mmCIF file of N, CA and C in Angstrom:
data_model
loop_
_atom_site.group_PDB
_atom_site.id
_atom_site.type_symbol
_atom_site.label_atom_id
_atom_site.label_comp_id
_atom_site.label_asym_id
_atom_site.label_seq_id
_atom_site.Cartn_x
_atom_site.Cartn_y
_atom_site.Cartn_z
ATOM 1 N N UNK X 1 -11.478 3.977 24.957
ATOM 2 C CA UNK X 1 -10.394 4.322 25.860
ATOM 3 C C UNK X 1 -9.223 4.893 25.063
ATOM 4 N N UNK X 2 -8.413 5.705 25.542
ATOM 5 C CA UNK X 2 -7.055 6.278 24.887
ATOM 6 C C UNK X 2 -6.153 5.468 24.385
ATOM 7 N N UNK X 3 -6.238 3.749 25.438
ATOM 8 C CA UNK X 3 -4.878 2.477 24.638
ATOM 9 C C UNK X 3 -5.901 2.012 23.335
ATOM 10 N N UNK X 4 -7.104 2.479 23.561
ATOM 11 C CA UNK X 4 -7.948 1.505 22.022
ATOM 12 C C UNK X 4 -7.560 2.490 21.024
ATOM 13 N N UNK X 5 -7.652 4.039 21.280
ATOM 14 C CA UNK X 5 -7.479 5.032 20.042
ATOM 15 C C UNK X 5 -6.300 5.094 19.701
ATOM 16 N N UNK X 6 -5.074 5.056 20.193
ATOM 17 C CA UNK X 6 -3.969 4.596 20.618
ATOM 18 C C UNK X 6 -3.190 3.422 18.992
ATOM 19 N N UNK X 7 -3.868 2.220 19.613
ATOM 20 C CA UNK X 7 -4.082 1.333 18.861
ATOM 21 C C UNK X 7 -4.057 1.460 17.140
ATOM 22 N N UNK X 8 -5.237 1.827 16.922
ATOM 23 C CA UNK X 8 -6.129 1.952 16.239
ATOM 24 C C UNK X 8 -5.094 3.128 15.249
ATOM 25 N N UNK X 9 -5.023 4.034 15.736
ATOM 26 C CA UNK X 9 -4.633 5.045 14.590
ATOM 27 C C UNK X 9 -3.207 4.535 14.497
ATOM 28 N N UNK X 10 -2.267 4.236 15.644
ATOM 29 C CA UNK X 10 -0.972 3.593 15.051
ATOM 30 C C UNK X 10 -1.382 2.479 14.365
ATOM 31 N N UNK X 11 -2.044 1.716 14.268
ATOM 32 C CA UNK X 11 -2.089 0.989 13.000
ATOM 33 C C UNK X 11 -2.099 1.385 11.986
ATOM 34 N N UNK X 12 -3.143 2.443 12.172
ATOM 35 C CA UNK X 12 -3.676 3.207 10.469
ATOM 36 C C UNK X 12 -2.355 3.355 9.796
ATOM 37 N N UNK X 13 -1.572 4.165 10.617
ATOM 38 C CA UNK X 13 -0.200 4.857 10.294
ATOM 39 C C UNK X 13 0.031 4.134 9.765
ATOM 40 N N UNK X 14 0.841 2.742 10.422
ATOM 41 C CA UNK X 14 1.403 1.901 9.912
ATOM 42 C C UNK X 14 1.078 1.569 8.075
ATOM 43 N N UNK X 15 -0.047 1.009 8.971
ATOM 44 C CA UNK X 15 -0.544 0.587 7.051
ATOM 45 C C UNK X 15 -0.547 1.505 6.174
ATOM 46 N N UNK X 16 -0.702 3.071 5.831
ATOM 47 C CA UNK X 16 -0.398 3.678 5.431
ATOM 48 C C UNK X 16 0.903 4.016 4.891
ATOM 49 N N UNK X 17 2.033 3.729 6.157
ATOM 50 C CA UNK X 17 3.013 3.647 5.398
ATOM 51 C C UNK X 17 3.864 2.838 4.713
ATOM 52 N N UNK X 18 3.269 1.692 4.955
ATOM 53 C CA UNK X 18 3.054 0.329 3.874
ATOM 54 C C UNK X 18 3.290 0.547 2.442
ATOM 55 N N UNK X 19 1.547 1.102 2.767
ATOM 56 C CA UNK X 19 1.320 1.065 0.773
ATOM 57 C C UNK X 19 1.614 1.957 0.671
ATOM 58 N N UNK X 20 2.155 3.482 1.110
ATOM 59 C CA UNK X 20 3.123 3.899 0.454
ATOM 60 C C UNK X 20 4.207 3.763 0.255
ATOM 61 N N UNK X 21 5.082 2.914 0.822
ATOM 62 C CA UNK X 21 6.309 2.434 0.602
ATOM 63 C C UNK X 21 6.593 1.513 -0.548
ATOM 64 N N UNK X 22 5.256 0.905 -0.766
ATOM 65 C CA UNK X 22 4.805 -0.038 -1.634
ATOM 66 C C UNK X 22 4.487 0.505 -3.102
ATOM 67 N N UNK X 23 3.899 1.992 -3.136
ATOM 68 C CA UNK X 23 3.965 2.370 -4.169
ATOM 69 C C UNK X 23 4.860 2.649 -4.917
ATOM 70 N N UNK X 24 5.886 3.615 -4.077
ATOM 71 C CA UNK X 24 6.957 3.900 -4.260
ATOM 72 C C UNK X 24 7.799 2.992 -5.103
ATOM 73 N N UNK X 25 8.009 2.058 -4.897
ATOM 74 C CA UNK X 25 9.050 0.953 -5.182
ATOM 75 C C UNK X 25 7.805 0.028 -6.474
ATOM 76 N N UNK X 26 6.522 -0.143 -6.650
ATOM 77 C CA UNK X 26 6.090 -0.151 -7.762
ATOM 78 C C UNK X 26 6.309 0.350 -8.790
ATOM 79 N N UNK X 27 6.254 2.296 -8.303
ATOM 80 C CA UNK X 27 6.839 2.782 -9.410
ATOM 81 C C UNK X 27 8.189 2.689 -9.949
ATOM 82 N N UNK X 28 8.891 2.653 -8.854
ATOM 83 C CA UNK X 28 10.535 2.537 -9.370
ATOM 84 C C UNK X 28 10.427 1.380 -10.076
ATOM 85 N N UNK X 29 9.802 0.150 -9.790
ATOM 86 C CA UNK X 29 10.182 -0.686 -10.492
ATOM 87 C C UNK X 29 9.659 -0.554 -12.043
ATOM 88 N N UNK X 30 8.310 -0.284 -12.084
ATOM 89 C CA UNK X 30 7.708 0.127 -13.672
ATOM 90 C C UNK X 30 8.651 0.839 -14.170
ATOM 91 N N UNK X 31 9.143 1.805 -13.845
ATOM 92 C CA UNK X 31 9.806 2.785 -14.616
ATOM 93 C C UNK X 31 11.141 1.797 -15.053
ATOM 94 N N UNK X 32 11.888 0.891 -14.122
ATOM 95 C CA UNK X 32 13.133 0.761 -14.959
ATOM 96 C C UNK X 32 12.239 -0.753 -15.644
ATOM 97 N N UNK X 33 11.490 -0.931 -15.477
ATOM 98 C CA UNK X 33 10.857 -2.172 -16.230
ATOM 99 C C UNK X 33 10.614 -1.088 -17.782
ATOM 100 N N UNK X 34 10.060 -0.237 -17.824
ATOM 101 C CA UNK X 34 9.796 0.947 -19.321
ATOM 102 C C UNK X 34 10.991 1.278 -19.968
ATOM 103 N N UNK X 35 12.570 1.644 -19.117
ATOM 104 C CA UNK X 35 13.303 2.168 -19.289
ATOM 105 C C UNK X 35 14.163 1.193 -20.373
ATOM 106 N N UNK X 36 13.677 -0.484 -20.128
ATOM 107 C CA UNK X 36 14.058 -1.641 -20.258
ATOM 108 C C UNK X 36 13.728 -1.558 -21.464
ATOM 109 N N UNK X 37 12.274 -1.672 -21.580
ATOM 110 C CA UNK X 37 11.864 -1.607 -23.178
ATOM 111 C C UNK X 37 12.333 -0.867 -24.166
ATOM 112 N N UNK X 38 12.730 0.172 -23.631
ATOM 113 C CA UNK X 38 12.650 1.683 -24.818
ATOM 114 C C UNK X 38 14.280 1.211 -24.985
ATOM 115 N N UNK X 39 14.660 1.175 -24.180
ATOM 116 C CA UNK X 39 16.391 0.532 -24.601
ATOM 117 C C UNK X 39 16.684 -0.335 -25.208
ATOM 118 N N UNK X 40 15.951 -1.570 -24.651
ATOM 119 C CA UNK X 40 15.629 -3.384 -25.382
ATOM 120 C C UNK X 40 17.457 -3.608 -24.672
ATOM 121 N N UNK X 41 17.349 -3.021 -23.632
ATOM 122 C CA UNK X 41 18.710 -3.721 -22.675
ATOM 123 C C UNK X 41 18.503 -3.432 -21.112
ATOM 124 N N UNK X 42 18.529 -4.329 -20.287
ATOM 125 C CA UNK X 42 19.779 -5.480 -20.619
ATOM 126 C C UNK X 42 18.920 -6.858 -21.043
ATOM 127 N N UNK X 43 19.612 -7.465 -21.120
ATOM 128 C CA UNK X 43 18.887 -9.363 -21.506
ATOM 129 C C UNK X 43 19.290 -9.731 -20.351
ATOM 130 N N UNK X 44 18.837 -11.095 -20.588
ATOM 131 C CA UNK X 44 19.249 -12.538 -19.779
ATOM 132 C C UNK X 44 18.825 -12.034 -18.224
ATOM 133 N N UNK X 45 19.998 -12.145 -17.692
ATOM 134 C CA UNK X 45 19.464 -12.392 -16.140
ATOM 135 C C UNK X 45 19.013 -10.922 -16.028
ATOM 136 N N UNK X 46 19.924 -10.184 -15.581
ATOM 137 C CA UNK X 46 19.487 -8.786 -15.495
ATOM 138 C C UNK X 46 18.608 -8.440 -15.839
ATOM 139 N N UNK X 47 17.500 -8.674 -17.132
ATOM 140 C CA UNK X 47 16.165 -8.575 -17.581
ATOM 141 C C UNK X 47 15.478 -9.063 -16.729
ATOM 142 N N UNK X 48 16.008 -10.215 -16.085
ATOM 143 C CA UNK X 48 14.838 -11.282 -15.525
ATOM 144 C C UNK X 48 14.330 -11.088 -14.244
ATOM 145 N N UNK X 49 15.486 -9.995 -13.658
ATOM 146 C CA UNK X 49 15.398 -9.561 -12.375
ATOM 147 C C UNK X 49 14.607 -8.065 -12.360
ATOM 148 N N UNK X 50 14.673 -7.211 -13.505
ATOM 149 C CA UNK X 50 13.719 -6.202 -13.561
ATOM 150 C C UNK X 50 12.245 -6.710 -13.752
ATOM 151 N N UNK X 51 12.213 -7.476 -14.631
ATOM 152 C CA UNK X 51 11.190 -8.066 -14.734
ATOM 153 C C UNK X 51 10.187 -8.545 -13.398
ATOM 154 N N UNK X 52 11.067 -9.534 -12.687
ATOM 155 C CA UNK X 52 10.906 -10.208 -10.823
ATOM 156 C C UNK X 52 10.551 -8.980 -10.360
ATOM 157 N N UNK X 53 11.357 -7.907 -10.323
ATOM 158 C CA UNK X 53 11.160 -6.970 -9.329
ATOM 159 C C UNK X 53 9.829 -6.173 -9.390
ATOM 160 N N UNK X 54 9.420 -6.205 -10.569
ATOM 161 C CA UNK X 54 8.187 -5.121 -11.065
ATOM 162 C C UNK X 54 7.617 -6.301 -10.406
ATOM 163 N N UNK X 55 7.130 -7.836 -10.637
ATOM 164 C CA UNK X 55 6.336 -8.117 -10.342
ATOM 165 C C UNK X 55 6.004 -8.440 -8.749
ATOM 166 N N UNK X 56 7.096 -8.423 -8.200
ATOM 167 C CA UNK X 56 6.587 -8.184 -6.989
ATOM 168 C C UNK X 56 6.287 -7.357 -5.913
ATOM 169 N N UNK X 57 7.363 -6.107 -6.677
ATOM 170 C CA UNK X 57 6.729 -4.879 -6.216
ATOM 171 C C UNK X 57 5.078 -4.386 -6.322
ATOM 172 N N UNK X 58 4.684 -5.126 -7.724
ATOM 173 C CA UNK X 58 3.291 -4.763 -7.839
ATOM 174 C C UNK X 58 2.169 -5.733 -7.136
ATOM 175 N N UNK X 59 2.757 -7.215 -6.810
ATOM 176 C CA UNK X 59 2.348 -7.941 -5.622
ATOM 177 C C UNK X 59 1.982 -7.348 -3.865
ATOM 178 N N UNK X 60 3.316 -6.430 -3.728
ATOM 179 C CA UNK X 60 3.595 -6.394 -2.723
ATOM 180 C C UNK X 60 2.777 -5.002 -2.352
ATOM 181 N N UNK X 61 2.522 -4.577 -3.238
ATOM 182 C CA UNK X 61 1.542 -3.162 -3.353
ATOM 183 C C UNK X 61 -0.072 -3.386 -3.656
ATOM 184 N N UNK X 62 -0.462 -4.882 -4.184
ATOM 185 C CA UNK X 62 -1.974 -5.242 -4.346
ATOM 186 C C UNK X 62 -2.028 -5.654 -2.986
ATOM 187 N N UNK X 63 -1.173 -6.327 -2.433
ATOM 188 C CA UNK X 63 -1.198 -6.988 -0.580
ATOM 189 C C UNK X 63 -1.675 -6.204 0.442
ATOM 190 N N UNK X 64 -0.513 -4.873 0.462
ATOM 191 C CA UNK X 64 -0.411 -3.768 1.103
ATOM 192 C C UNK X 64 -2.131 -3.049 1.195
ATOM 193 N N UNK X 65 -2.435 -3.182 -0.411
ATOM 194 C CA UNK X 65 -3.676 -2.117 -0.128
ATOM 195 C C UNK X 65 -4.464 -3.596 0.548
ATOM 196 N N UNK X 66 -4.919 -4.328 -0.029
ATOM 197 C CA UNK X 66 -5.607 -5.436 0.499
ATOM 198 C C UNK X 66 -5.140 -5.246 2.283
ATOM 199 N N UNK X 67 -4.392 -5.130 2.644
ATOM 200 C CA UNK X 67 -4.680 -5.501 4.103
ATOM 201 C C UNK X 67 -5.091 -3.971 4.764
ATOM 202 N N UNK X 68 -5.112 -2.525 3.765
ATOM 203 C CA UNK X 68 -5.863 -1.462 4.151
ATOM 204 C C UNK X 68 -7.425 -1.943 4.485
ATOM 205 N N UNK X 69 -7.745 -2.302 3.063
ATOM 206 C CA UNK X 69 -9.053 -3.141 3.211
ATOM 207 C C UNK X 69 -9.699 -4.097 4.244
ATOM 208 N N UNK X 70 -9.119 -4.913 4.709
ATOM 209 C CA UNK X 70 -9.024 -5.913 5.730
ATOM 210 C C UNK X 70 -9.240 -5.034 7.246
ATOM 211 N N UNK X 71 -8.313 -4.179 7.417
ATOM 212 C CA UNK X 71 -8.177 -3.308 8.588
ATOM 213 C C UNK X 71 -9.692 -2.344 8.539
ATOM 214 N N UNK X 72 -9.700 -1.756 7.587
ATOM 215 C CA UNK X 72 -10.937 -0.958 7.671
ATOM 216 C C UNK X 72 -11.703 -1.825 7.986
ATOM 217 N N UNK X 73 -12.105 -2.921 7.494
ATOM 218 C CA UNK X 73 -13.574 -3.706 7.768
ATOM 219 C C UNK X 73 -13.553 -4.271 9.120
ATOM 220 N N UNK X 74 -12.301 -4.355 9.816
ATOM 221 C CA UNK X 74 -12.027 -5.278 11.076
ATOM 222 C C UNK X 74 -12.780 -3.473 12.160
ATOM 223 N N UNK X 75 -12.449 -2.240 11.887
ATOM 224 C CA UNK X 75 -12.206 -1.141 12.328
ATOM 225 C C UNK X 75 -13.892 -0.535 12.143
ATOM 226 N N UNK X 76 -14.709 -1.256 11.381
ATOM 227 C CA UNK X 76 -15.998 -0.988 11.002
ATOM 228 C C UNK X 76 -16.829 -2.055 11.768
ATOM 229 N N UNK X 77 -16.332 -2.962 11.850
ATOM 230 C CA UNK X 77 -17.062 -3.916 12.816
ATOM 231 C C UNK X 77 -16.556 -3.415 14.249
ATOM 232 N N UNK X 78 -15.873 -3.151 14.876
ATOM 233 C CA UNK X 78 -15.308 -2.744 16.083
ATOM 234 C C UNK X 78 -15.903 -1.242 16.619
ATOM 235 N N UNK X 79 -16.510 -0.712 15.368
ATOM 236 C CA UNK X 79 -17.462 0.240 16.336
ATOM 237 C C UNK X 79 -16.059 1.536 16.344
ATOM 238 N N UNK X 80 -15.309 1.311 15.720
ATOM 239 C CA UNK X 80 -14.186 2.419 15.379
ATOM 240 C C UNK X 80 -14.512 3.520 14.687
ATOM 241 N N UNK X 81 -14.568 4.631 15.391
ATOM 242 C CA UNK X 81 -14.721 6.197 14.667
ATOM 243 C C UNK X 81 -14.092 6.523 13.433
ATOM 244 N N UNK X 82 -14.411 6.972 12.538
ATOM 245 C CA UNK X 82 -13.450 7.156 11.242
ATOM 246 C C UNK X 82 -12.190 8.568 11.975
ATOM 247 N N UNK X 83 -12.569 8.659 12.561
ATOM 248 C CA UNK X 83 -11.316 9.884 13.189
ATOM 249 C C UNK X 83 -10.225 9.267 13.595
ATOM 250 N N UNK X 84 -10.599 7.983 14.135
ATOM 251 C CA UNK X 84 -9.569 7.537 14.874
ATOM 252 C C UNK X 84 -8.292 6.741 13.955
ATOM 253 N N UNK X 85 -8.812 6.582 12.513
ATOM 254 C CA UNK X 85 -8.271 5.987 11.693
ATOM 255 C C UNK X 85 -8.037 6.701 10.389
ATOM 256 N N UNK X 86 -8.970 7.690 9.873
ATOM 257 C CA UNK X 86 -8.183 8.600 8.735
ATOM 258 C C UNK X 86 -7.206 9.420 9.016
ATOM 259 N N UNK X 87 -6.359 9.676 8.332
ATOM 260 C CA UNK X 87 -5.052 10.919 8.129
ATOM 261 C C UNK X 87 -5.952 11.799 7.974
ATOM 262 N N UNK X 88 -5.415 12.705 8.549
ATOM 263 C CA UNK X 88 -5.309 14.421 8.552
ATOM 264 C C UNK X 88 -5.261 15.025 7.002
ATOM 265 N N UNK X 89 -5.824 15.954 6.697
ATOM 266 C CA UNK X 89 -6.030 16.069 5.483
ATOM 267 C C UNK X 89 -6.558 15.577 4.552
ATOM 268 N N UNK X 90 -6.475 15.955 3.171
ATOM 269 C CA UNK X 90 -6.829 14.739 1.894
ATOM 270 C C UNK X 90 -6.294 13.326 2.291
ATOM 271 N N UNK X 91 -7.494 12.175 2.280
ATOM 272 C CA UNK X 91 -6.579 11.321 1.981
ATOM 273 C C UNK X 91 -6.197 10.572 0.989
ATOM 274 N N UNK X 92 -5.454 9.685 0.737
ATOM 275 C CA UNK X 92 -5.075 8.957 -0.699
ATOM 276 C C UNK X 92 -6.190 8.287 -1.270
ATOM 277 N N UNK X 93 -6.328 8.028 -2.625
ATOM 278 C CA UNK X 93 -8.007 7.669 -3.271
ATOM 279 C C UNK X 93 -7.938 6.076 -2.309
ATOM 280 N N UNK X 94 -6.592 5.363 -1.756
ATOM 281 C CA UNK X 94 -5.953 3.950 -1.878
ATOM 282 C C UNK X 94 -7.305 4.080 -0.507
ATOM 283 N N UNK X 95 -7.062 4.906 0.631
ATOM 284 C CA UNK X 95 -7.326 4.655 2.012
ATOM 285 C C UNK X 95 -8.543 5.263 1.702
ATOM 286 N N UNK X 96 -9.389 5.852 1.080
ATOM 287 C CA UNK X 96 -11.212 6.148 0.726
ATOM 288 C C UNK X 96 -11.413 4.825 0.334
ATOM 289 N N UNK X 97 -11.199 4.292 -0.681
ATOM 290 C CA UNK X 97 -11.459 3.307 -1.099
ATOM 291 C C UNK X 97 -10.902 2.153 -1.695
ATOM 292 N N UNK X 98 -10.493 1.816 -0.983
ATOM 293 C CA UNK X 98 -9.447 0.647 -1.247
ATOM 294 C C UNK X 98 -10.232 -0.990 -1.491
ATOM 295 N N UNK X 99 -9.977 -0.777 -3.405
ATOM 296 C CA UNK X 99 -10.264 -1.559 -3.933
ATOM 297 C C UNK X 99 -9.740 -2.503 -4.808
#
């Protein structure tokens, strides 16, 4: 029906724009986590919070794809068309195979 396809691809969206939001902010965080090293500043707290942040940005981005994963398999048992759930175009290696 149109409310199941409906469904279905606004989810995709969604999660899609998840883990990319998720990447995004992985990378920002690696980078000032690198930027950290090559400087060897700041210390103490301020370190401790670049540090926090990488790691949960990179938490929050293993989650993100993990619940791509989760959705596809819920979307494979449900008898869901891959049309109704891939993006248009190339898609990211994350949403082929999200491992």
């Amino acid at each position: 029906s149109p409310d199941q396809r409906a469904y279905w691809r606004d989810r995709a969206a969604q999660l899609r724009n998840r883990v990319a939001a998720a990447a995004l902010r992985e990378q920002a965080a690696t980078a000032a986590y690198s930027r950290m090293l090559t400087r060897r500043y700041p210390a103490g707290d301020a370190k401790a919070a670049i540090i926090d942040e990488r790691d949960l940005a990179t938490q929050e981005y293993a989650d993100a794809v993990a619940d791509v994963r989760a959705f596809k398999e819920d979307a494979r048992r449900a008898g869901v068309p891959d049309q109704w759930i891939d993006p248009e175009g190339d898609a990211p290696p994350w949403w082929v195979d999200p491992r």
